[in-house]
mmCIF file of N, CA and C and ligand atoms in Angstrom:
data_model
loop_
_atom_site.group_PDB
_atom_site.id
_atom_site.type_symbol
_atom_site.label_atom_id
_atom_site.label_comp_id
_atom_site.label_asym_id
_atom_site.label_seq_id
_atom_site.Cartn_x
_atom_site.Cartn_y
_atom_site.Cartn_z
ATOM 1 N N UNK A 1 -41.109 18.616 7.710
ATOM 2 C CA UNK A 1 -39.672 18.947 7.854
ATOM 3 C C UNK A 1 -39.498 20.474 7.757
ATOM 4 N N UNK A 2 -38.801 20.912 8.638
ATOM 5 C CA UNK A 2 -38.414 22.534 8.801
ATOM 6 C C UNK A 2 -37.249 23.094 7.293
ATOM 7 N N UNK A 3 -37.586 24.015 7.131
ATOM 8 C CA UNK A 3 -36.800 24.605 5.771
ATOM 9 C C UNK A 3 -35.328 24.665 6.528
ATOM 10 N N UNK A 4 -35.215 24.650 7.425
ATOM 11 C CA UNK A 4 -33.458 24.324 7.667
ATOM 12 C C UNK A 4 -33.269 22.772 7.509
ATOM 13 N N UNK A 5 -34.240 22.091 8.132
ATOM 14 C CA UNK A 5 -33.856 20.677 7.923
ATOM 15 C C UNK A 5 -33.628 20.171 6.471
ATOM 16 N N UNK A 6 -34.464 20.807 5.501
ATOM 17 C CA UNK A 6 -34.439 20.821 3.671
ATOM 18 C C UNK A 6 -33.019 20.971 3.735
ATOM 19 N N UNK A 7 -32.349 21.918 4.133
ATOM 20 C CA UNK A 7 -31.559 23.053 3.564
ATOM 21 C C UNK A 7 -30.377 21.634 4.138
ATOM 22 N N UNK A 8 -30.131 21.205 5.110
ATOM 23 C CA UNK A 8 -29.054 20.375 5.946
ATOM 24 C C UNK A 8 -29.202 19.229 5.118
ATOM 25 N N UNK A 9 -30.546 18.576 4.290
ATOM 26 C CA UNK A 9 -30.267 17.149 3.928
ATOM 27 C C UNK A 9 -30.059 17.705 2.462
ATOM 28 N N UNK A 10 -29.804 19.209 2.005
ATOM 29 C CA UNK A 10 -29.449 19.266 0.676
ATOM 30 C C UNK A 10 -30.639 19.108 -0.331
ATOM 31 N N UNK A 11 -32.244 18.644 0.362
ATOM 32 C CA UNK A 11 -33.297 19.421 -0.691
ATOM 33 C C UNK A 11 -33.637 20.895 -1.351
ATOM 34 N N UNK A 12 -32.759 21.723 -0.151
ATOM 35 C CA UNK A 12 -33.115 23.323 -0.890
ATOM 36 C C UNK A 12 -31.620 23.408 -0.824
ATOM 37 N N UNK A 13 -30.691 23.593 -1.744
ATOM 38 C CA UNK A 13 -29.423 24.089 -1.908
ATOM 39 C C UNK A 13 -29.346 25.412 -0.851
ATOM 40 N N UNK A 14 -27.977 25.581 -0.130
ATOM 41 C CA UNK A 14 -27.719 26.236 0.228
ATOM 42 C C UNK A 14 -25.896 26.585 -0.079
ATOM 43 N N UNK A 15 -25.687 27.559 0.784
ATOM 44 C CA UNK A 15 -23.848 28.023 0.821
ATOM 45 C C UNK A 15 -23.369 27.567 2.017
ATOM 46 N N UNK A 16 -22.972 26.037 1.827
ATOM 47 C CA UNK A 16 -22.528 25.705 3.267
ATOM 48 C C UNK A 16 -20.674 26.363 3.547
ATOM 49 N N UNK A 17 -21.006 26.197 4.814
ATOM 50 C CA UNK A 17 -19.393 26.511 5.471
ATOM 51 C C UNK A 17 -18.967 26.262 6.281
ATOM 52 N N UNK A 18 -19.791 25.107 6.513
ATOM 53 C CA UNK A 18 -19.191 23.694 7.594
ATOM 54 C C UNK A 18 -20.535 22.670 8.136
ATOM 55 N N UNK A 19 -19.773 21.575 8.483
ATOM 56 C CA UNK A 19 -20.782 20.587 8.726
ATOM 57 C C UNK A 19 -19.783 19.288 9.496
ATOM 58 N N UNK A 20 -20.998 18.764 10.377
ATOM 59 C CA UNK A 20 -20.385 17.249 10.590
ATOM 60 C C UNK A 20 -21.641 16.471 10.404
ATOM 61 N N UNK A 21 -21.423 15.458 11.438
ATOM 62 C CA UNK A 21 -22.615 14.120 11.906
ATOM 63 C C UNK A 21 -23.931 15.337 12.151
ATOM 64 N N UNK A 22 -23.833 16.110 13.052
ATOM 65 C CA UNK A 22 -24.760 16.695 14.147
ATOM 66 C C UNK A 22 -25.054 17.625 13.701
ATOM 67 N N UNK A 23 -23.886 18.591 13.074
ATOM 68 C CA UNK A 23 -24.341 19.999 12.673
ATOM 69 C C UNK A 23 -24.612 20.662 11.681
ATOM 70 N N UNK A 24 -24.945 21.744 10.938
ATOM 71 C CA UNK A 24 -24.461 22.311 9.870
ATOM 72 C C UNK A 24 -24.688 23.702 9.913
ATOM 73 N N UNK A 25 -23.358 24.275 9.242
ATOM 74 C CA UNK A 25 -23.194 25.859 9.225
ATOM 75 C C UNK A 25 -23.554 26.280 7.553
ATOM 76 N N UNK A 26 -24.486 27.384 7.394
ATOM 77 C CA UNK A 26 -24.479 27.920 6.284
ATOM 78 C C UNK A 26 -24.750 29.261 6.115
ATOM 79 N N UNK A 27 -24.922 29.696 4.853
ATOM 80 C CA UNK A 27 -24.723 31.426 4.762
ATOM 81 C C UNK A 27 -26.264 31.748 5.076
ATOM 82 N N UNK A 28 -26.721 32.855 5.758
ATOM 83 C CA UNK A 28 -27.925 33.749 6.202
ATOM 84 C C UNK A 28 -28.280 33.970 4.367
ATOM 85 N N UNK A 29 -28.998 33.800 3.608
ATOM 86 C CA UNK A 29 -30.094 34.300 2.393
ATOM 87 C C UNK A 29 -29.793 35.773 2.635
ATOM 88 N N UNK A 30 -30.290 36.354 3.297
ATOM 89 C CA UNK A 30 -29.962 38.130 3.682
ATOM 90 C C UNK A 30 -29.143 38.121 4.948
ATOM 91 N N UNK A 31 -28.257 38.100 4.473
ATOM 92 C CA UNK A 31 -26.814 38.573 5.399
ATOM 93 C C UNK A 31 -26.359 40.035 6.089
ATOM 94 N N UNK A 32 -26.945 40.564 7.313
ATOM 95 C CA UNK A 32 -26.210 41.624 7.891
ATOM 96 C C UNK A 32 -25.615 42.105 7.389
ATOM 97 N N UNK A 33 -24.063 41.567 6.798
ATOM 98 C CA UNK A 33 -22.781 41.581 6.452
ATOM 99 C C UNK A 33 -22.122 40.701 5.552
ATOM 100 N N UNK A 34 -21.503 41.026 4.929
ATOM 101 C CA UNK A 34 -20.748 39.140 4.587
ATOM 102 C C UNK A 34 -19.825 38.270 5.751
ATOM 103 N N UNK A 35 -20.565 37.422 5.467
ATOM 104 C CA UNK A 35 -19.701 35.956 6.301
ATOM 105 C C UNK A 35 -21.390 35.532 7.326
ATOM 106 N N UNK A 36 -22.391 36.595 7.451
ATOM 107 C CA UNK A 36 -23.372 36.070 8.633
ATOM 108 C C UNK A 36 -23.478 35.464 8.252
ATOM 109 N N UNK A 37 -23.187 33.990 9.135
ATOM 110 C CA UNK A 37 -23.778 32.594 9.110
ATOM 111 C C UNK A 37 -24.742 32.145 9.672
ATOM 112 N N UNK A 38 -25.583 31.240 9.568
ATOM 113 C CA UNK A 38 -26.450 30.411 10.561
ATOM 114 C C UNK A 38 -25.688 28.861 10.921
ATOM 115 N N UNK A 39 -26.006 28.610 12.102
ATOM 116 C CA UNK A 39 -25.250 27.189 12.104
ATOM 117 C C UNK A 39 -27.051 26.539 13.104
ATOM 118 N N UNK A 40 -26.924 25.408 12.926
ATOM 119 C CA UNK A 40 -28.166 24.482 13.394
ATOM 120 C C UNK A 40 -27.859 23.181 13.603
ATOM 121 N N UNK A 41 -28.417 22.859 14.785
ATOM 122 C CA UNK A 41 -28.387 21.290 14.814
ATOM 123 C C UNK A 41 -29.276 20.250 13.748
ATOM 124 N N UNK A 42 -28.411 19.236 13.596
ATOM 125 C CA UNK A 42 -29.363 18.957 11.957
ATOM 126 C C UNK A 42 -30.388 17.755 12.520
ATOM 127 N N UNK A 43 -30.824 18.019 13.825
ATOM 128 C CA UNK A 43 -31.848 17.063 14.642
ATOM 129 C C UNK A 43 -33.178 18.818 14.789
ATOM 130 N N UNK A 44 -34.003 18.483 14.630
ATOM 131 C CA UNK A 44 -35.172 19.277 14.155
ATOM 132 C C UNK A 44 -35.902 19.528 15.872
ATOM 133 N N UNK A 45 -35.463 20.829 16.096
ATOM 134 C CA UNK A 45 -35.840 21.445 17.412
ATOM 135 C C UNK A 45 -35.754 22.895 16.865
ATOM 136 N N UNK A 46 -37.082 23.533 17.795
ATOM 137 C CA UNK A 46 -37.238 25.021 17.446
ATOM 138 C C UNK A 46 -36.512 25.238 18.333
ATOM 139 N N UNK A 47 -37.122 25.745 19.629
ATOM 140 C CA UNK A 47 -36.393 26.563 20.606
ATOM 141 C C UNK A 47 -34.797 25.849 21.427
ATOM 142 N N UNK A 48 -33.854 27.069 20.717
ATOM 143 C CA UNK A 48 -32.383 26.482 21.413
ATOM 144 C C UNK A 48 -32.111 25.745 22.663
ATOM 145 N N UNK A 49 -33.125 26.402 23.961
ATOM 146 C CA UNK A 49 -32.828 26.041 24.896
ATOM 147 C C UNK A 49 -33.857 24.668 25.080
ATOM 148 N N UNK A 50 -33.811 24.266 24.589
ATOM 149 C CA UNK A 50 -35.029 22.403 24.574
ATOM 150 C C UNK A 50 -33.993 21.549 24.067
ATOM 151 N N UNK A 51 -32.930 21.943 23.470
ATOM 152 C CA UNK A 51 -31.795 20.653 23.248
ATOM 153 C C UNK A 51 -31.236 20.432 24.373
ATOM 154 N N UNK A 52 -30.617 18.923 24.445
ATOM 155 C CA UNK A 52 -30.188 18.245 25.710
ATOM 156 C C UNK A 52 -28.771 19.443 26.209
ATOM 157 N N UNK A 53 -28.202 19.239 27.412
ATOM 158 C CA UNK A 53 -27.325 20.080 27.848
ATOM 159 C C UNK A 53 -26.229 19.644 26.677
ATOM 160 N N UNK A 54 -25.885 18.358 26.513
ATOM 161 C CA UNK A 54 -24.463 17.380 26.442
ATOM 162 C C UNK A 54 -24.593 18.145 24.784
ATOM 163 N N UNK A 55 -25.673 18.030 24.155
ATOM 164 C CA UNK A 55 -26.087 18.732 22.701
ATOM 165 C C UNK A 55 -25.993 20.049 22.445
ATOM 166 N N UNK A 56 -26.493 20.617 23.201
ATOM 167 C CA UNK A 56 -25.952 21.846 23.492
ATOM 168 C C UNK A 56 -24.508 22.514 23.756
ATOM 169 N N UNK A 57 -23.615 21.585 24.331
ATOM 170 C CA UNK A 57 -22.709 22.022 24.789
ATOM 171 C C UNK A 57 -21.841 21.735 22.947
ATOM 172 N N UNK A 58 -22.099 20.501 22.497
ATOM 173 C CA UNK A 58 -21.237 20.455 21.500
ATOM 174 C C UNK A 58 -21.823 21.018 20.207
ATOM 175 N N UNK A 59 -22.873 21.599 20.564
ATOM 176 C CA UNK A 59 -23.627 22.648 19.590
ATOM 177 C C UNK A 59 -22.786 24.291 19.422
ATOM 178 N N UNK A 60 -22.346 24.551 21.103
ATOM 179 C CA UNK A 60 -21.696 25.630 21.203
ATOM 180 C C UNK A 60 -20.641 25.541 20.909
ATOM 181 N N UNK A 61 -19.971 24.006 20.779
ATOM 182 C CA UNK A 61 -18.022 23.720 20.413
ATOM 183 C C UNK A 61 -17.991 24.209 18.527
ATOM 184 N N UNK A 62 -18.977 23.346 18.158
ATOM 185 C CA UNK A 62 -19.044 23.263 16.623
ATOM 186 C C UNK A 62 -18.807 24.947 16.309
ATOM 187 N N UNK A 63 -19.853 25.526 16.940
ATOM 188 C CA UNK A 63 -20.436 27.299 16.663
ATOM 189 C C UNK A 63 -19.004 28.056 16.992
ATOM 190 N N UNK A 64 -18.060 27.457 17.935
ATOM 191 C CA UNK A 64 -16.814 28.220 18.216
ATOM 192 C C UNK A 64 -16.383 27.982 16.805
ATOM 193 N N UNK A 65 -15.910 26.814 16.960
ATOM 194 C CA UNK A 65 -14.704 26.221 15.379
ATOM 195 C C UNK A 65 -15.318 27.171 13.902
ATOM 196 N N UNK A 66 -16.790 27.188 13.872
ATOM 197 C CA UNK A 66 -17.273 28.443 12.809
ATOM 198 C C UNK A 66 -16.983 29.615 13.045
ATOM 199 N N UNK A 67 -17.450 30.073 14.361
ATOM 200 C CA UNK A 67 -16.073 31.713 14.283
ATOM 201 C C UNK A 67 -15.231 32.063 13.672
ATOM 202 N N UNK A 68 -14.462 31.096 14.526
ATOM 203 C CA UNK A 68 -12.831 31.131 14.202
ATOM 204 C C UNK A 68 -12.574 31.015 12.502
ATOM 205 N N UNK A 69 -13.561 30.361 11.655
ATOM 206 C CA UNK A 69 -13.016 30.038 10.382
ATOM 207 C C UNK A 69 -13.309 31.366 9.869
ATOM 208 N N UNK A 70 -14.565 32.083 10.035
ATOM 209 C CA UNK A 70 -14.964 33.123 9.683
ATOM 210 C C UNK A 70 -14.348 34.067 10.040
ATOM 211 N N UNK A 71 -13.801 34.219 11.334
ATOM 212 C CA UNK A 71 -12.862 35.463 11.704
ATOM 213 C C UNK A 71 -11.452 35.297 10.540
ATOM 214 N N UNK A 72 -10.994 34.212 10.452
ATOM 215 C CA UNK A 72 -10.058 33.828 9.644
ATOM 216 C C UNK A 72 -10.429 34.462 8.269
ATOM 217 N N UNK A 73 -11.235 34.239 7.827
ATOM 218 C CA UNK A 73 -11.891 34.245 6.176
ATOM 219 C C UNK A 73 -12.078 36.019 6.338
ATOM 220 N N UNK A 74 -12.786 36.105 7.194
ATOM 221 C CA UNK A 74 -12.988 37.653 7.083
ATOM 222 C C UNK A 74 -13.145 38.434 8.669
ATOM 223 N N UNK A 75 -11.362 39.061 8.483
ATOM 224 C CA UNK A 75 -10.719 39.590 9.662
ATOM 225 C C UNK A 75 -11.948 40.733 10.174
ATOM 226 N N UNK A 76 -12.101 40.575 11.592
ATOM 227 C CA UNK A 76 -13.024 41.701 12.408
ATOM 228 C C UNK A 76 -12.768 41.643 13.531
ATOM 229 N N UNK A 77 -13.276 42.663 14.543
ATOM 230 C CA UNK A 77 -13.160 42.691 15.692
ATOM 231 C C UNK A 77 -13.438 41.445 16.878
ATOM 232 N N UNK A 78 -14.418 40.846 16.454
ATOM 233 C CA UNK A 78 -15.103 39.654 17.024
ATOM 234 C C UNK A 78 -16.428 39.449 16.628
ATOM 235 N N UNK A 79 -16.184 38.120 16.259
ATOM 236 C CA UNK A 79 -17.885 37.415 15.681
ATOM 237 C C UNK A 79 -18.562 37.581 17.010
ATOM 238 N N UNK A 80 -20.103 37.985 16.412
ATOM 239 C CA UNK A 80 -20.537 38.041 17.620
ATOM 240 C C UNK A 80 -21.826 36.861 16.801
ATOM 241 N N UNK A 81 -22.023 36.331 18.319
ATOM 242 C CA UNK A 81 -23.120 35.346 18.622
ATOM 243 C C UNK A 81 -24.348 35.647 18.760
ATOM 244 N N UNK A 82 -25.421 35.427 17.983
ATOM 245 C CA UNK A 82 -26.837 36.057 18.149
ATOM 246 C C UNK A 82 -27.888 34.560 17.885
ATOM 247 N N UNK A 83 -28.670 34.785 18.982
ATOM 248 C CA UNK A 83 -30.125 33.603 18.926
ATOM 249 C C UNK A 83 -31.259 34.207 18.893
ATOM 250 N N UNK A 84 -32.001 34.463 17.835
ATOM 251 C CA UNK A 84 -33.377 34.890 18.010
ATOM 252 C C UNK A 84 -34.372 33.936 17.689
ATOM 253 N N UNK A 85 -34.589 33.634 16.241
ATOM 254 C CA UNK A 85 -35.687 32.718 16.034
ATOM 255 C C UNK A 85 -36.807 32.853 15.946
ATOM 256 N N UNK A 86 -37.061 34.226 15.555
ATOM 257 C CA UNK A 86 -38.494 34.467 15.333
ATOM 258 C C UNK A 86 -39.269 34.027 14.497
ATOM 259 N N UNK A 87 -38.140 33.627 13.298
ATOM 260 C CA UNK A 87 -38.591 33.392 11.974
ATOM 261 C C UNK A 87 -38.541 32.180 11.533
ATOM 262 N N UNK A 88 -37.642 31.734 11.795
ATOM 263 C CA UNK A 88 -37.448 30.156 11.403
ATOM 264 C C UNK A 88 -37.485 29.056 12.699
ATOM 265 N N UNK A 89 -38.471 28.729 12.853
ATOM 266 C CA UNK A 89 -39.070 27.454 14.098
ATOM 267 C C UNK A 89 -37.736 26.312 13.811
ATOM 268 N N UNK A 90 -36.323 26.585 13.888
ATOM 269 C CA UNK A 90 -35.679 25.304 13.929
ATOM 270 C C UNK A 90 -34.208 26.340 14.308
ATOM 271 N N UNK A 91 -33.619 25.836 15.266
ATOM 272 C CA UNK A 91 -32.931 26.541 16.345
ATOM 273 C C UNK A 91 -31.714 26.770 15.314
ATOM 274 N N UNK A 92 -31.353 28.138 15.708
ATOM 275 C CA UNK A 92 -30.071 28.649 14.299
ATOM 276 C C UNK A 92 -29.313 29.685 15.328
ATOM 277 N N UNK A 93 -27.847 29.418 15.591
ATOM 278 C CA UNK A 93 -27.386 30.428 15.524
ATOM 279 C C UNK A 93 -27.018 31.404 14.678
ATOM 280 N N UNK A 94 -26.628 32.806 14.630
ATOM 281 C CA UNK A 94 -26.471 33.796 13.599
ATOM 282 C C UNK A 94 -24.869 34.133 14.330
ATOM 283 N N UNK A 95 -24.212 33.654 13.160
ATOM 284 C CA UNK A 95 -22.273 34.202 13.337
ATOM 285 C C UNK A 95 -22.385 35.702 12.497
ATOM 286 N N UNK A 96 -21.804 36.700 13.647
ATOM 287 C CA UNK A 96 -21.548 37.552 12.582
ATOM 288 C C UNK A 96 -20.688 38.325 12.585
ATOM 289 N N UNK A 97 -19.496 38.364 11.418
ATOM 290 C CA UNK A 97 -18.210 39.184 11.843
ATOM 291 C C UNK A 97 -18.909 40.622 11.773
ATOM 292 N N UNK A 98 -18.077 41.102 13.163
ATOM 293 C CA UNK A 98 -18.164 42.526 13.564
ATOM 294 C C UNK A 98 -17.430 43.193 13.174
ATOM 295 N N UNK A 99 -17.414 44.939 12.626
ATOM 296 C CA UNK A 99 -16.503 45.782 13.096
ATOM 297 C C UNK A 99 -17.309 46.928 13.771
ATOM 298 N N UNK A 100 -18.252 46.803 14.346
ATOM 299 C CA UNK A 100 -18.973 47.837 15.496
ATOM 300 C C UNK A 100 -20.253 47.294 15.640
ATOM 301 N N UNK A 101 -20.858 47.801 17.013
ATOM 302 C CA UNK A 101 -21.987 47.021 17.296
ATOM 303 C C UNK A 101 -23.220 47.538 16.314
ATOM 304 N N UNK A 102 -22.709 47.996 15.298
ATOM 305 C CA UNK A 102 -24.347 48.536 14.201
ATOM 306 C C UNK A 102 -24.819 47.225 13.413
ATOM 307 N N UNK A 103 -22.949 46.300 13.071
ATOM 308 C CA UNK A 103 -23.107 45.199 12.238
ATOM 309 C C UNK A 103 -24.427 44.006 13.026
ATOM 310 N N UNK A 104 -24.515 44.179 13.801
ATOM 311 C CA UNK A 104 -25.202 43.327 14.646
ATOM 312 C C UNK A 104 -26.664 44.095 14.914
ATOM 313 N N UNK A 105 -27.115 45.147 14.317
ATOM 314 C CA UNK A 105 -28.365 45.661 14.589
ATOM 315 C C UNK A 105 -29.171 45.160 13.594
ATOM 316 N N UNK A 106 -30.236 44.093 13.844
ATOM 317 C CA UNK A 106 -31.525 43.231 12.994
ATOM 318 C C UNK A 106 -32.486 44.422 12.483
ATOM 319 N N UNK A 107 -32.579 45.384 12.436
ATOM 320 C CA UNK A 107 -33.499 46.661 11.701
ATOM 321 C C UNK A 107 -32.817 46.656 10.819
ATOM 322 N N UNK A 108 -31.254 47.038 10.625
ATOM 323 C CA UNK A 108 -30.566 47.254 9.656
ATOM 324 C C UNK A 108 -30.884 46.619 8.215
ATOM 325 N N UNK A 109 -30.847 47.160 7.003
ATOM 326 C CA UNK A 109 -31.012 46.586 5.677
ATOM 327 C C UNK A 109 -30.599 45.604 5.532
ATOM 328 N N UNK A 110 -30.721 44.302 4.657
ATOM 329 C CA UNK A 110 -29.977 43.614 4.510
ATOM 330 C C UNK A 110 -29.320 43.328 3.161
ATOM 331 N N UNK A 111 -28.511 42.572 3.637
ATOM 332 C CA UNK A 111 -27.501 42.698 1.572
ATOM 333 C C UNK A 111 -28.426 41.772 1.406
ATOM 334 N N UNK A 112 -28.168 41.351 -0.145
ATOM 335 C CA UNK A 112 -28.385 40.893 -1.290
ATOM 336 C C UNK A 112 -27.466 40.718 -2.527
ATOM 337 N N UNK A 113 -26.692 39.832 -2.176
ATOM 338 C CA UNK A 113 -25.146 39.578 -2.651
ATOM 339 C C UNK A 113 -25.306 38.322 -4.111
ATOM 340 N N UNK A 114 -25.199 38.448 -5.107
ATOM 341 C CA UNK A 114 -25.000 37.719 -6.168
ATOM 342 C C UNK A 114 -24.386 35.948 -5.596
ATOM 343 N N UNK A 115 -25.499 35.860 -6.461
ATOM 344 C CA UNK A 115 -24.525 33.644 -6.289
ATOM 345 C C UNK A 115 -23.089 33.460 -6.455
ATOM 346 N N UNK A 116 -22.578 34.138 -7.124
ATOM 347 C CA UNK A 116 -21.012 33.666 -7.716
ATOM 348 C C UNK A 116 -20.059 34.430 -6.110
ATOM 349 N N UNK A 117 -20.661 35.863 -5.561
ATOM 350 C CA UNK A 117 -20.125 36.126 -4.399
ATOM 351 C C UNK A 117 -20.791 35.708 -3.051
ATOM 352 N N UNK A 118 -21.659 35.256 -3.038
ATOM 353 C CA UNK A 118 -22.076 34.352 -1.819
ATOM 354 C C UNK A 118 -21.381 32.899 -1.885
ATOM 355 N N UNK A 119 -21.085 32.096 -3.025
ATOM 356 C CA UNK A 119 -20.573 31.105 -3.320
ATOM 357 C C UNK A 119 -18.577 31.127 -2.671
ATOM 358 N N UNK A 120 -18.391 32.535 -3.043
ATOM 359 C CA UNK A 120 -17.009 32.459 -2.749
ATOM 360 C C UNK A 120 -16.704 33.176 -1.457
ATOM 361 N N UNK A 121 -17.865 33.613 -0.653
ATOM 362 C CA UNK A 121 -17.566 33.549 0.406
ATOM 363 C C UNK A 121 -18.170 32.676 1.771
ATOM 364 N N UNK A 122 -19.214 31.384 1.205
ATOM 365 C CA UNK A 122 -18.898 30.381 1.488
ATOM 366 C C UNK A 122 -17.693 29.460 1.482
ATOM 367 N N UNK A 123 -17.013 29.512 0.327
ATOM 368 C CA UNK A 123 -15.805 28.608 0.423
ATOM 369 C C UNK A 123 -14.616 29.236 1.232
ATOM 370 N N UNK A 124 -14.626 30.443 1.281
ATOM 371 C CA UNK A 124 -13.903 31.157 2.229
ATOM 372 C C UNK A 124 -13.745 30.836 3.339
ATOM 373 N N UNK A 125 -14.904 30.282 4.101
ATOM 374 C CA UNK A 125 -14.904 30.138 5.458
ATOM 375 C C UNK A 125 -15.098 28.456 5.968
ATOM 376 N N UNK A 126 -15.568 27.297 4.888
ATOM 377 C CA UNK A 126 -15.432 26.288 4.702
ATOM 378 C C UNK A 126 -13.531 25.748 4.479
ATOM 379 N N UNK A 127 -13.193 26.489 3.392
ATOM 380 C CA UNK A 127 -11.798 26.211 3.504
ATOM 381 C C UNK A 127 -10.380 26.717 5.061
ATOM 382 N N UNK A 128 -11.007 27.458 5.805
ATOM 383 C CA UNK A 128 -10.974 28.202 7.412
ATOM 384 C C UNK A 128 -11.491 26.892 8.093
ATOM 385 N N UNK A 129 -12.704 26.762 7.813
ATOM 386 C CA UNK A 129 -12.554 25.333 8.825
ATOM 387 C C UNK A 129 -12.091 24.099 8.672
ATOM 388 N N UNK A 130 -11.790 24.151 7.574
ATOM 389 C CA UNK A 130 -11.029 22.305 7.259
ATOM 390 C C UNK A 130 -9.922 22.131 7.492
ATOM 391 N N UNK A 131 -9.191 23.366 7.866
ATOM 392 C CA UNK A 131 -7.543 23.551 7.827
ATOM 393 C C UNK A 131 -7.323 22.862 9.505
HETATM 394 P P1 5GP B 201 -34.651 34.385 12.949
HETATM 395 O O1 5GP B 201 -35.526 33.141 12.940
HETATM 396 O O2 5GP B 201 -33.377 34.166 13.716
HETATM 397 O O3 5GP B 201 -35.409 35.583 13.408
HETATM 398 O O4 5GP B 201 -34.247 34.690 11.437
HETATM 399 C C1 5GP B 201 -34.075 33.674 10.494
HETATM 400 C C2 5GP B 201 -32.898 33.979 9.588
HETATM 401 O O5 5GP B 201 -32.846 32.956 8.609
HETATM 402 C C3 5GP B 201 -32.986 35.314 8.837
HETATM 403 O O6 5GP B 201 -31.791 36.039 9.045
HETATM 404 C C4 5GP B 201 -33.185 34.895 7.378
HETATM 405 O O7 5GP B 201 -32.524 35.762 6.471
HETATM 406 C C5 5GP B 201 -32.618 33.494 7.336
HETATM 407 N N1 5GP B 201 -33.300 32.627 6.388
HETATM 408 C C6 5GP B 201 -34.637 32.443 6.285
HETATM 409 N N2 5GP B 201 -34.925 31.546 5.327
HETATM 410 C C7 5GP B 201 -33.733 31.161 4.794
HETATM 411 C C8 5GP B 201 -33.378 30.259 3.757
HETATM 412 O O8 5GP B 201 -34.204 29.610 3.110
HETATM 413 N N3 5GP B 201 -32.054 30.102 3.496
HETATM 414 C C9 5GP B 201 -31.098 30.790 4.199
HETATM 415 N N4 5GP B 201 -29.822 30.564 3.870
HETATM 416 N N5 5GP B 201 -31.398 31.666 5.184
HETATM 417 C C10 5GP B 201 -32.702 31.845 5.474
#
C-alpha cells in the first residue's frame, strides 16, 4: 500500500480538508505556503494520466470544489494546480493558494508549521468545503 493510500484509510494520520467515496484532500507535510494541499484518488495509481477518463474527469470536479474552499479559507490571487510526482508513486494533485508565481516555485524552502497551526488550517478549508 502507497503512503497516501495509509494516509486516506487513516493508518498514518494526516490534516484532512476534504474527502468523499473516491477522493481525499489533505495538507502537503512541507507546504510551499499555507493551505498547499494534495488531493488523490483513494484507488492506488501512480501516474495521473493512467486513471480512466470518466475518473479523471471527477477527479478534476472534486480538485475544483478544493480550490474554491481554499481560496475561501485563504484569500489569493488563484490556486494554482500543480502535478508532478516525483516523489510519491500515487497520483496527488498539489492546490496552492497564490499571490505570485514564486509561491509555486518547488526549489523554494519549505515551511514547517507546528500541529496546532497545520490543524487549524486544515479545518479552515474543510469547514470551506462543507458549506
Ligand atoms: P511529488 O511526488 O509531487 O514530487 O511530491 C510529493 C509531495 O508530497 C511533497 O510536496 C511532500 O512534501 C508531500 N509528502 C510526502 N510525504 C508526505 C506525507 O507522509 N504526508 C504528507 N501530508 N505529505 C507528504
Amino acid at each position: 500500500m502507497s503512503i497516501f493510500s495509509k494516509i486516506a484509510e487513516g493508518e498514518i494520520p494526516s490534516y484532512k480538508c476534504a474527502e468523499n467515496e473516491e477522493f481525499y484532500a489533505f495538507l502537503d507535510i512541507n507546504p510551499l505556503v499555507k493551505g498547499h494541499t494534495l488531493v488523490i484518488p483513494r484507488r492506488e495509481v501512480d501516474y495521473i494520466f493512467d486513471l480512466e477518463d470518466d475518473e479523471l474527469a471527477r477527479y478534476q470536479v472534486f480538485a475544483k470544489k478544493v480550490a474554491k474552499a481554499i481560496k475561501a479559507a485563504f484569500p489569493c490571487i488563484k490556486v494554482a494546480q500543480v502535478v508532478l510526482g516525483l516523489e510519491v508513486p500515487h497520483a496527488h494533485i498539489h492546490l496552492i493558494p497564490m499571490q505570485s508565481e514564486k509561491d509555486v516555485n518547488f526549489s523554494n524552502e519549505k515551511l514547517s508549521l507546528p500541529a496546532e497551526e497545520m490543524q487549524a488550517i486544515a479545518d479552515k478549508i474543510y469547514a470551506e468545503f462543507c458549506k
